[in-house]
Amino acid sequence: MTWILKPETLPEKFVVMFLAILLFAIVMGLVLAIVDRPRLPKWVPVSGYLGPSLLLITFGLLWPGLLTIRSSFYNRTGADFVGLTNYQTIFTDEGFLIVLRNTLAWVVVVPLAATALGLVYAVLVDRTRVEKFAKTLIFLPMAISMVGASIIWKFMYDMKPGKDQIGLLNQVVVWLGGTPQPWLLNPPLNTFMMIIVMIWIQAGFAMTVLSAAIKAIPDETIEAAKMDGAVGVRLFWWVTVPSVRPAIIVVLTTIAMGTLKSFDIVYTMTGGNFDSSIVAQEFYTQSFVQGRPDIGAALAVLLFIMIVPIIVYNVRQMRISEGER
Amino acid sequence: MSDEMRPATTRKLTRREQRQVDAKTRLTSPAASLIAVIIAVFWTVPTAGLLITSFRTQADIRRTGWWTAFAKPDFTIDNYVDTLGTNNLLNSFFNSFIITIPAVVIPIILALLAAYAFAWIDFKGRNLLFAFVFALQVVPIQVTLVPLLTQYVNWGLANTYWTVWLSHTIFGLPLAIFLLHNFMKEIPRSLIEAARVDGAGHVRVFFQVLLPLLVPAIASFAIFQFLWVWNDLLVALTFAAPEYMPIRR
């Protein structure tokens, strides 16, 4: 039976894969069959539907999360309780303050810009003849990994002295008669140059989700608005945007979360040097490079605190929409 | 049909035909088209640069910009020959598939069930529990790697596909539940209540009423989850044995 754990040939690997899916289907089928009988108390179906997910999340995310919170209050070896010392270090060190400032810029600019661009583009190409092709172009960066994106943008931002450039941006600057700039070396410009890369990636996600929401707006709504004389920009502001509001909130939230968490772009483009680091990158550096897991843990907790406003806002929106229906 | 004149004899246009009529009118706005084209070009140029670069020689890549290739075309497929000639590329490619398919299917099914409970079963503490699941999206994956790996080793499962599938499932769940819950909430309550009144249990409501309406949402999330797992390196590097590594390495 060892081949189930250690398949060696390709057919064996595929068999194991199908076995895994089949096993999963059987287990879930059994769970559903048990909880779906009538006249059971309500907690039985609830735990049948939610249980498996909650169990996995508790094991894989909550438990490590709690361990992290704990180690943020201990010293680097995890032996002595040090209270808030790690947080104090972060909030008094100038380098860390810059990290916090950069993170704030990322988490505000990326979701807003990516969502706005995705929405405008989705509206502009909606129902045109080239819609599918046009949407593919914007979606493409989404399909490329962030590391791949960083390589791609190297050929945009690269700088060499002299007239011949490898980076397109500097070549344009030279053509316009300027001198090439080291886009990724000077703060705070480097942060914004990397934010552009993230927007470039995330706009495809925003466009896809928002485009689906736009298509779900009933034709009658649009027609009624047109009867009332709403066209162009007015139609966009007063009909389209309010109609897709729930989708906009979802997109903003998802992108904000993704932005806080990922540091692939910073890691590959500047490595967090030149005052361009963000909390997620700094967390990685402190935990795994500098050997300061305590500071790293405190940074992870800060990430968590940063999303509290987003959570509160989402839950409030949920309550409002529940009142409406 | 807005205020434009319509010949009295025409039948009501089907939705598809209406779309085509609209399409013709929409393209006539030059400002809108211009903005769309500018965005499209800006989004495509960087990728086009990489594509062209991939066909250039090493020396050229280091010396000149990729756009100069238009003036002096000197293309080669050496880079591709080199890459494809490397051992195990095909093996890695299949590994990517074997890792990705369960890592997309399993979290989506689990998340659909959880999202159903959050959206359509009233129970105490629902919003609180939802906020909790939602909040766990932000736990950095790096934090979880060491505790998970320790457990996997204890269970004797380390370095197998099973732990990679399990980890991807766990990491994908919060976002999947959040997104699918939002799609599910959009479905009119009357539909679900009508089915409940007819005596349908949760399972029947789920499969017969909700699932057909959710196909587009599920498909779009499946695409994203596929991309995230396919493009992932960290999880596979940590949990999979070298011979099971995906193509990204």
Short mmCIF file of N, CA, C and O in Angstrom, two decimals, chain B residues 129-221:
data_model
loop_
_atom_site.label_atom_id
_atom_site.label_comp_id
_atom_site.label_asym_id
_atom_site.label_seq_id
_atom_site.Cartn_x
_atom_site.Cartn_y
_atom_site.Cartn_z
N LEU B 129 -18.98 33.95 13.31
CA LEU B 129 -18.21 32.85 12.74
C LEU B 129 -17.72 33.21 11.33
O LEU B 129 -16.59 32.91 10.95
N PHE B 130 -18.58 33.90 10.59
CA PHE B 130 -18.19 34.29 9.24
C PHE B 130 -17.03 35.29 9.28
O PHE B 130 -16.06 35.16 8.52
N ALA B 131 -17.13 36.25 10.19
CA ALA B 131 -16.05 37.23 10.33
C ALA B 131 -14.74 36.54 10.68
O ALA B 131 -13.67 36.90 10.19
N PHE B 132 -14.86 35.49 11.49
CA PHE B 132 -13.68 34.75 11.93
C PHE B 132 -13.01 34.04 10.74
O PHE B 132 -11.80 34.15 10.52
N VAL B 133 -13.82 33.35 9.94
CA VAL B 133 -13.28 32.67 8.76
C VAL B 133 -12.64 33.67 7.81
O VAL B 133 -11.53 33.48 7.31
N PHE B 134 -13.37 34.76 7.61
CA PHE B 134 -12.94 35.81 6.72
C PHE B 134 -11.60 36.41 7.17
O PHE B 134 -10.69 36.60 6.37
N ALA B 135 -11.48 36.62 8.49
CA ALA B 135 -10.27 37.24 9.03
C ALA B 135 -9.05 36.34 8.83
O ALA B 135 -7.94 36.83 8.64
N LEU B 136 -9.26 35.03 8.82
CA LEU B 136 -8.12 34.12 8.73
C LEU B 136 -7.46 34.16 7.35
O LEU B 136 -6.40 33.57 7.16
N GLN B 137 -8.10 34.84 6.39
CA GLN B 137 -7.46 35.03 5.09
C GLN B 137 -6.08 35.65 5.21
O GLN B 137 -5.23 35.44 4.38
N VAL B 138 -5.92 36.48 6.24
CA VAL B 138 -4.71 37.30 6.26
C VAL B 138 -3.54 36.61 6.96
O VAL B 138 -2.43 37.09 6.92
N VAL B 139 -3.78 35.45 7.60
CA VAL B 139 -2.67 34.75 8.24
C VAL B 139 -1.61 34.45 7.16
O VAL B 139 -1.91 33.79 6.18
N PRO B 140 -0.41 34.98 7.31
CA PRO B 140 0.59 34.76 6.28
C PRO B 140 0.93 33.27 6.19
O PRO B 140 1.10 32.61 7.22
N ILE B 141 1.01 32.77 4.98
CA ILE B 141 1.26 31.34 4.80
C ILE B 141 2.57 30.91 5.46
O ILE B 141 2.67 29.82 6.01
N GLN B 142 3.55 31.82 5.46
CA GLN B 142 4.85 31.48 6.05
C GLN B 142 4.72 31.10 7.52
O GLN B 142 5.46 30.27 8.02
N VAL B 143 3.77 31.75 8.23
CA VAL B 143 3.58 31.46 9.64
C VAL B 143 3.15 30.01 9.84
O VAL B 143 3.51 29.37 10.82
N THR B 144 2.38 29.48 8.88
CA THR B 144 1.77 28.17 9.06
C THR B 144 2.69 27.02 8.67
O THR B 144 2.43 25.88 9.02
N LEU B 145 3.76 27.33 7.95
CA LEU B 145 4.54 26.25 7.35
C LEU B 145 5.17 25.33 8.39
O LEU B 145 5.07 24.12 8.30
N VAL B 146 5.81 25.93 9.40
CA VAL B 146 6.52 25.10 10.38
C VAL B 146 5.56 24.24 11.20
O VAL B 146 5.74 23.03 11.29
N PRO B 147 4.50 24.83 11.80
CA PRO B 147 3.55 23.98 12.54
C PRO B 147 2.95 22.87 11.67
O PRO B 147 2.85 21.71 12.12
N LEU B 148 2.58 23.18 10.43
CA LEU B 148 1.99 22.17 9.57
C LEU B 148 2.98 21.06 9.27
O LEU B 148 2.66 19.87 9.37
N LEU B 149 4.20 21.46 8.92
CA LEU B 149 5.21 20.45 8.56
C LEU B 149 5.47 19.52 9.74
O LEU B 149 5.58 18.30 9.57
N THR B 150 5.53 20.09 10.95
CA THR B 150 5.74 19.27 12.14
C THR B 150 4.64 18.22 12.26
O THR B 150 4.91 17.03 12.49
N GLN B 151 3.39 18.65 12.09
CA GLN B 151 2.28 17.72 12.16
C GLN B 151 2.39 16.63 11.09
O GLN B 151 2.21 15.45 11.36
N TYR B 152 2.69 17.06 9.87
CA TYR B 152 2.75 16.10 8.77
C TYR B 152 3.81 15.03 9.04
O TYR B 152 3.62 13.86 8.73
N VAL B 153 4.93 15.47 9.58
CA VAL B 153 5.98 14.50 9.88
C VAL B 153 5.49 13.53 10.95
O VAL B 153 5.67 12.32 10.84
N ASN B 154 4.81 14.05 11.98
CA ASN B 154 4.25 13.19 13.03
C ASN B 154 3.30 12.15 12.45
O ASN B 154 3.24 11.03 12.92
N TRP B 155 2.52 12.56 11.47
CA TRP B 155 1.54 11.64 10.88
C TRP B 155 2.18 10.70 9.86
O TRP B 155 1.49 9.85 9.29
N GLY B 156 3.44 10.91 9.56
CA GLY B 156 4.10 10.09 8.55
C GLY B 156 3.67 10.42 7.13
O GLY B 156 3.79 9.59 6.23
N LEU B 157 3.14 11.63 6.94
CA LEU B 157 2.65 11.99 5.60
C LEU B 157 3.58 12.96 4.89
O LEU B 157 3.29 13.36 3.77
N ALA B 158 4.67 13.35 5.51
CA ALA B 158 5.53 14.38 4.93
C ALA B 158 6.04 13.93 3.56
O ALA B 158 6.21 12.74 3.30
N ASN B 159 6.25 14.90 2.67
CA ASN B 159 6.78 14.64 1.33
C ASN B 159 5.86 13.81 0.45
O ASN B 159 6.32 13.07 -0.40
N THR B 160 4.56 13.90 0.66
CA THR B 160 3.64 13.23 -0.27
C THR B 160 2.76 14.28 -0.94
O THR B 160 2.75 15.45 -0.54
N TYR B 161 2.03 13.83 -1.98
CA TYR B 161 1.04 14.71 -2.59
C TYR B 161 -0.04 15.10 -1.60
O TYR B 161 -0.60 16.18 -1.65
N TRP B 162 -0.36 14.16 -0.67
CA TRP B 162 -1.51 14.37 0.21
C TRP B 162 -1.36 15.64 1.02
O TRP B 162 -2.34 16.38 1.20
N THR B 163 -0.17 15.91 1.52
CA THR B 163 0.00 17.11 2.34
C THR B 163 -0.06 18.37 1.48
O THR B 163 -0.52 19.41 1.94
N VAL B 164 0.40 18.27 0.22
CA VAL B 164 0.33 19.43 -0.66
C VAL B 164 -1.13 19.76 -0.94
O VAL B 164 -1.56 20.92 -0.88
N TRP B 165 -1.93 18.72 -1.25
CA TRP B 165 -3.36 18.95 -1.48
C TRP B 165 -4.02 19.55 -0.25
O TRP B 165 -4.77 20.52 -0.34
N LEU B 166 -3.72 18.95 0.91
CA LEU B 166 -4.35 19.40 2.15
C LEU B 166 -3.99 20.87 2.42
O LEU B 166 -4.85 21.69 2.74
N SER B 167 -2.71 21.21 2.25
CA SER B 167 -2.28 22.58 2.54
C SER B 167 -2.92 23.57 1.59
O SER B 167 -3.42 24.62 2.02
N HIS B 168 -2.94 23.25 0.29
CA HIS B 168 -3.58 24.17 -0.66
C HIS B 168 -5.05 24.34 -0.35
O HIS B 168 -5.60 25.43 -0.48
N THR B 169 -5.69 23.23 0.07
CA THR B 169 -7.11 23.32 0.43
C THR B 169 -7.30 24.28 1.59
O THR B 169 -8.15 25.18 1.54
N ILE B 170 -6.48 24.12 2.62
CA ILE B 170 -6.61 24.98 3.80
C ILE B 170 -6.39 26.44 3.42
O ILE B 170 -7.17 27.31 3.78
N PHE B 171 -5.33 26.71 2.65
CA PHE B 171 -5.01 28.10 2.33
C PHE B 171 -6.05 28.73 1.41
O PHE B 171 -6.25 29.94 1.43
N GLY B 172 -6.71 27.91 0.59
CA GLY B 172 -7.69 28.47 -0.33
C GLY B 172 -9.06 28.67 0.29
O GLY B 172 -9.85 29.47 -0.21
N LEU B 173 -9.34 27.94 1.38
CA LEU B 173 -10.71 27.93 1.92
C LEU B 173 -11.27 29.30 2.32
O LEU B 173 -12.38 29.63 1.90
N PRO B 174 -10.56 30.10 3.14
CA PRO B 174 -11.20 31.34 3.59
C PRO B 174 -11.66 32.23 2.44
O PRO B 174 -12.79 32.69 2.42
N LEU B 175 -10.79 32.43 1.45
CA LEU B 175 -11.17 33.28 0.33
C LEU B 175 -12.31 32.64 -0.46
O LEU B 175 -13.25 33.32 -0.87
N ALA B 176 -12.24 31.32 -0.66
CA ALA B 176 -13.30 30.64 -1.41
C ALA B 176 -14.64 30.80 -0.71
O ALA B 176 -15.65 31.11 -1.35
N ILE B 177 -14.65 30.61 0.62
CA ILE B 177 -15.90 30.76 1.36
C ILE B 177 -16.40 32.20 1.24
O ILE B 177 -17.58 32.44 0.97
N PHE B 178 -15.50 33.15 1.39
CA PHE B 178 -15.90 34.57 1.32
C PHE B 178 -16.51 34.90 -0.04
O PHE B 178 -17.61 35.46 -0.12
N LEU B 179 -15.85 34.53 -1.11
CA LEU B 179 -16.35 34.88 -2.46
C LEU B 179 -17.64 34.14 -2.78
O LEU B 179 -18.62 34.74 -3.23
N LEU B 180 -17.66 32.83 -2.55
CA LEU B 180 -18.85 32.06 -2.92
C LEU B 180 -20.05 32.45 -2.06
O LEU B 180 -21.18 32.47 -2.55
N HIS B 181 -19.79 32.81 -0.80
CA HIS B 181 -20.87 33.29 0.06
C HIS B 181 -21.50 34.54 -0.54
O HIS B 181 -22.72 34.69 -0.55
N ASN B 182 -20.67 35.43 -1.05
CA ASN B 182 -21.22 36.65 -1.64
C ASN B 182 -22.05 36.37 -2.88
O ASN B 182 -23.08 37.00 -3.10
N PHE B 183 -21.61 35.43 -3.70
CA PHE B 183 -22.41 35.07 -4.87
C PHE B 183 -23.72 34.43 -4.43
O PHE B 183 -24.78 34.68 -5.00
N MET B 184 -23.62 33.59 -3.40
CA MET B 184 -24.79 32.83 -2.98
C MET B 184 -25.86 33.72 -2.39
O MET B 184 -27.05 33.48 -2.55
N LYS B 185 -25.41 34.78 -1.70
CA LYS B 185 -26.37 35.69 -1.07
C LYS B 185 -27.21 36.44 -2.10
O LYS B 185 -28.31 36.89 -1.80
N GLU B 186 -26.66 36.59 -3.32
CA GLU B 186 -27.34 37.37 -4.35
C GLU B 186 -28.59 36.65 -4.86
O GLU B 186 -29.45 37.25 -5.49
N ILE B 187 -28.66 35.34 -4.62
CA ILE B 187 -29.82 34.58 -5.11
C ILE B 187 -31.05 34.96 -4.30
O ILE B 187 -30.98 35.02 -3.07
N PRO B 188 -32.18 35.24 -4.97
CA PRO B 188 -33.37 35.71 -4.26
C PRO B 188 -33.84 34.71 -3.21
O PRO B 188 -33.89 33.51 -3.48
N ARG B 189 -34.17 35.23 -2.06
CA ARG B 189 -34.62 34.39 -0.95
C ARG B 189 -35.87 33.61 -1.32
O ARG B 189 -36.06 32.46 -0.90
N SER B 190 -36.74 34.23 -2.14
CA SER B 190 -38.02 33.59 -2.47
C SER B 190 -37.80 32.22 -3.13
O SER B 190 -38.53 31.27 -2.87
N LEU B 191 -36.77 32.13 -3.96
CA LEU B 191 -36.48 30.86 -4.64
C LEU B 191 -36.22 29.75 -3.63
O LEU B 191 -36.76 28.65 -3.74
N ILE B 192 -35.37 30.07 -2.66
CA ILE B 192 -35.00 29.05 -1.67
C ILE B 192 -36.18 28.70 -0.80
O ILE B 192 -36.45 27.53 -0.51
N GLU B 193 -36.94 29.76 -0.39
CA GLU B 193 -38.06 29.49 0.49
C GLU B 193 -39.14 28.67 -0.20
O GLU B 193 -39.76 27.79 0.42
N ALA B 194 -39.36 28.95 -1.48
CA ALA B 194 -40.36 28.18 -2.22
C ALA B 194 -39.99 26.69 -2.20
O ALA B 194 -40.84 25.83 -1.95
N ALA B 195 -38.71 26.41 -2.42
CA ALA B 195 -38.28 25.01 -2.42
C ALA B 195 -38.41 24.39 -1.03
O ALA B 195 -38.82 23.24 -0.89
N ARG B 196 -38.11 25.19 0.00
CA ARG B 196 -38.21 24.68 1.37
C ARG B 196 -39.67 24.36 1.71
O ARG B 196 -39.96 23.35 2.35
N VAL B 197 -40.57 25.24 1.27
CA VAL B 197 -41.99 25.02 1.54
C VAL B 197 -42.44 23.73 0.87
O VAL B 197 -43.25 22.97 1.41
N ASP B 198 -41.92 23.46 -0.33
CA ASP B 198 -42.27 22.23 -1.03
C ASP B 198 -41.67 21.00 -0.36
O ASP B 198 -41.83 19.89 -0.88
N GLY B 199 -40.98 21.19 0.72
CA GLY B 199 -40.49 20.03 1.47
C GLY B 199 -39.09 19.60 1.11
O GLY B 199 -38.65 18.52 1.50
N ALA B 200 -38.36 20.44 0.36
CA ALA B 200 -37.00 20.05 -0.02
C ALA B 200 -36.06 20.24 1.17
O ALA B 200 -36.13 21.25 1.87
N GLY B 201 -35.19 19.26 1.41
CA GLY B 201 -34.19 19.39 2.46
C GLY B 201 -33.06 20.28 1.96
O GLY B 201 -33.04 20.71 0.81
N HIS B 202 -32.09 20.54 2.86
CA HIS B 202 -30.97 21.40 2.47
C HIS B 202 -30.22 20.84 1.28
O HIS B 202 -29.82 21.58 0.38
N VAL B 203 -30.02 19.53 1.25
CA VAL B 203 -29.23 18.96 0.17
C VAL B 203 -29.93 19.17 -1.17
O VAL B 203 -29.30 19.55 -2.16
N ARG B 204 -31.26 18.99 -1.18
CA ARG B 204 -31.97 19.19 -2.45
C ARG B 204 -31.98 20.65 -2.86
O ARG B 204 -31.79 20.98 -4.03
N VAL B 205 -32.20 21.53 -1.91
CA VAL B 205 -32.14 22.97 -2.23
C VAL B 205 -30.78 23.29 -2.83
O VAL B 205 -30.67 23.97 -3.85
N PHE B 206 -29.75 22.76 -2.20
CA PHE B 206 -28.39 23.07 -2.62
C PHE B 206 -28.13 22.59 -4.04
O PHE B 206 -27.68 23.35 -4.90
N PHE B 207 -28.45 21.31 -4.31
CA PHE B 207 -28.10 20.76 -5.62
C PHE B 207 -29.06 21.18 -6.72
O PHE B 207 -28.65 21.38 -7.86
N GLN B 208 -30.36 21.30 -6.39
CA GLN B 208 -31.33 21.54 -7.46
C GLN B 208 -31.63 23.01 -7.69
O GLN B 208 -31.91 23.42 -8.81
N VAL B 209 -31.56 23.82 -6.64
CA VAL B 209 -31.89 25.23 -6.81
C VAL B 209 -30.64 26.08 -6.97
O VAL B 209 -30.50 26.85 -7.92
N LEU B 210 -29.70 25.92 -6.03
CA LEU B 210 -28.56 26.84 -6.00
C LEU B 210 -27.48 26.50 -7.02
O LEU B 210 -27.01 27.36 -7.74
N LEU B 211 -27.10 25.24 -7.07
CA LEU B 211 -25.94 24.88 -7.87
C LEU B 211 -26.05 25.31 -9.34
O LEU B 211 -25.10 25.88 -9.87
N PRO B 212 -27.21 25.07 -10.00
CA PRO B 212 -27.30 25.51 -11.40
C PRO B 212 -27.10 27.01 -11.56
O PRO B 212 -26.49 27.46 -12.53
N LEU B 213 -27.58 27.79 -10.56
CA LEU B 213 -27.44 29.25 -10.66
C LEU B 213 -26.01 29.70 -10.39
O LEU B 213 -25.60 30.79 -10.78
N LEU B 214 -25.26 28.85 -9.71
CA LEU B 214 -23.93 29.27 -9.28
C LEU B 214 -22.82 28.88 -10.25
O LEU B 214 -21.66 29.21 -10.02
N VAL B 215 -23.17 28.16 -11.31
CA VAL B 215 -22.13 27.66 -12.22
C VAL B 215 -21.14 28.75 -12.67
O VAL B 215 -19.93 28.54 -12.59
N PRO B 216 -21.63 29.93 -13.11
CA PRO B 216 -20.65 30.94 -13.53
C PRO B 216 -19.72 31.36 -12.40
O PRO B 216 -18.50 31.50 -12.61
N ALA B 217 -20.26 31.54 -11.20
CA ALA B 217 -19.43 31.95 -10.07
C ALA B 217 -18.40 30.89 -9.74
O ALA B 217 -17.22 31.19 -9.52
N ILE B 218 -18.84 29.62 -9.74
CA ILE B 218 -17.92 28.54 -9.43
C ILE B 218 -16.82 28.48 -10.49
O ILE B 218 -15.63 28.34 -10.17
N ALA B 219 -17.22 28.62 -11.74
CA ALA B 219 -16.23 28.55 -12.82
C ALA B 219 -15.20 29.65 -12.67
O ALA B 219 -13.99 29.40 -12.79
N SER B 220 -15.65 30.88 -12.35
CA SER B 220 -14.66 31.95 -12.28
C SER B 220 -13.75 31.75 -11.07
O SER B 220 -12.55 31.98 -11.17
N PHE B 221 -14.33 31.30 -9.95
CA PHE B 221 -13.42 31.07 -8.82
C PHE B 221 -12.46 29.93 -9.11
O PHE B 221 -11.28 29.99 -8.73
#
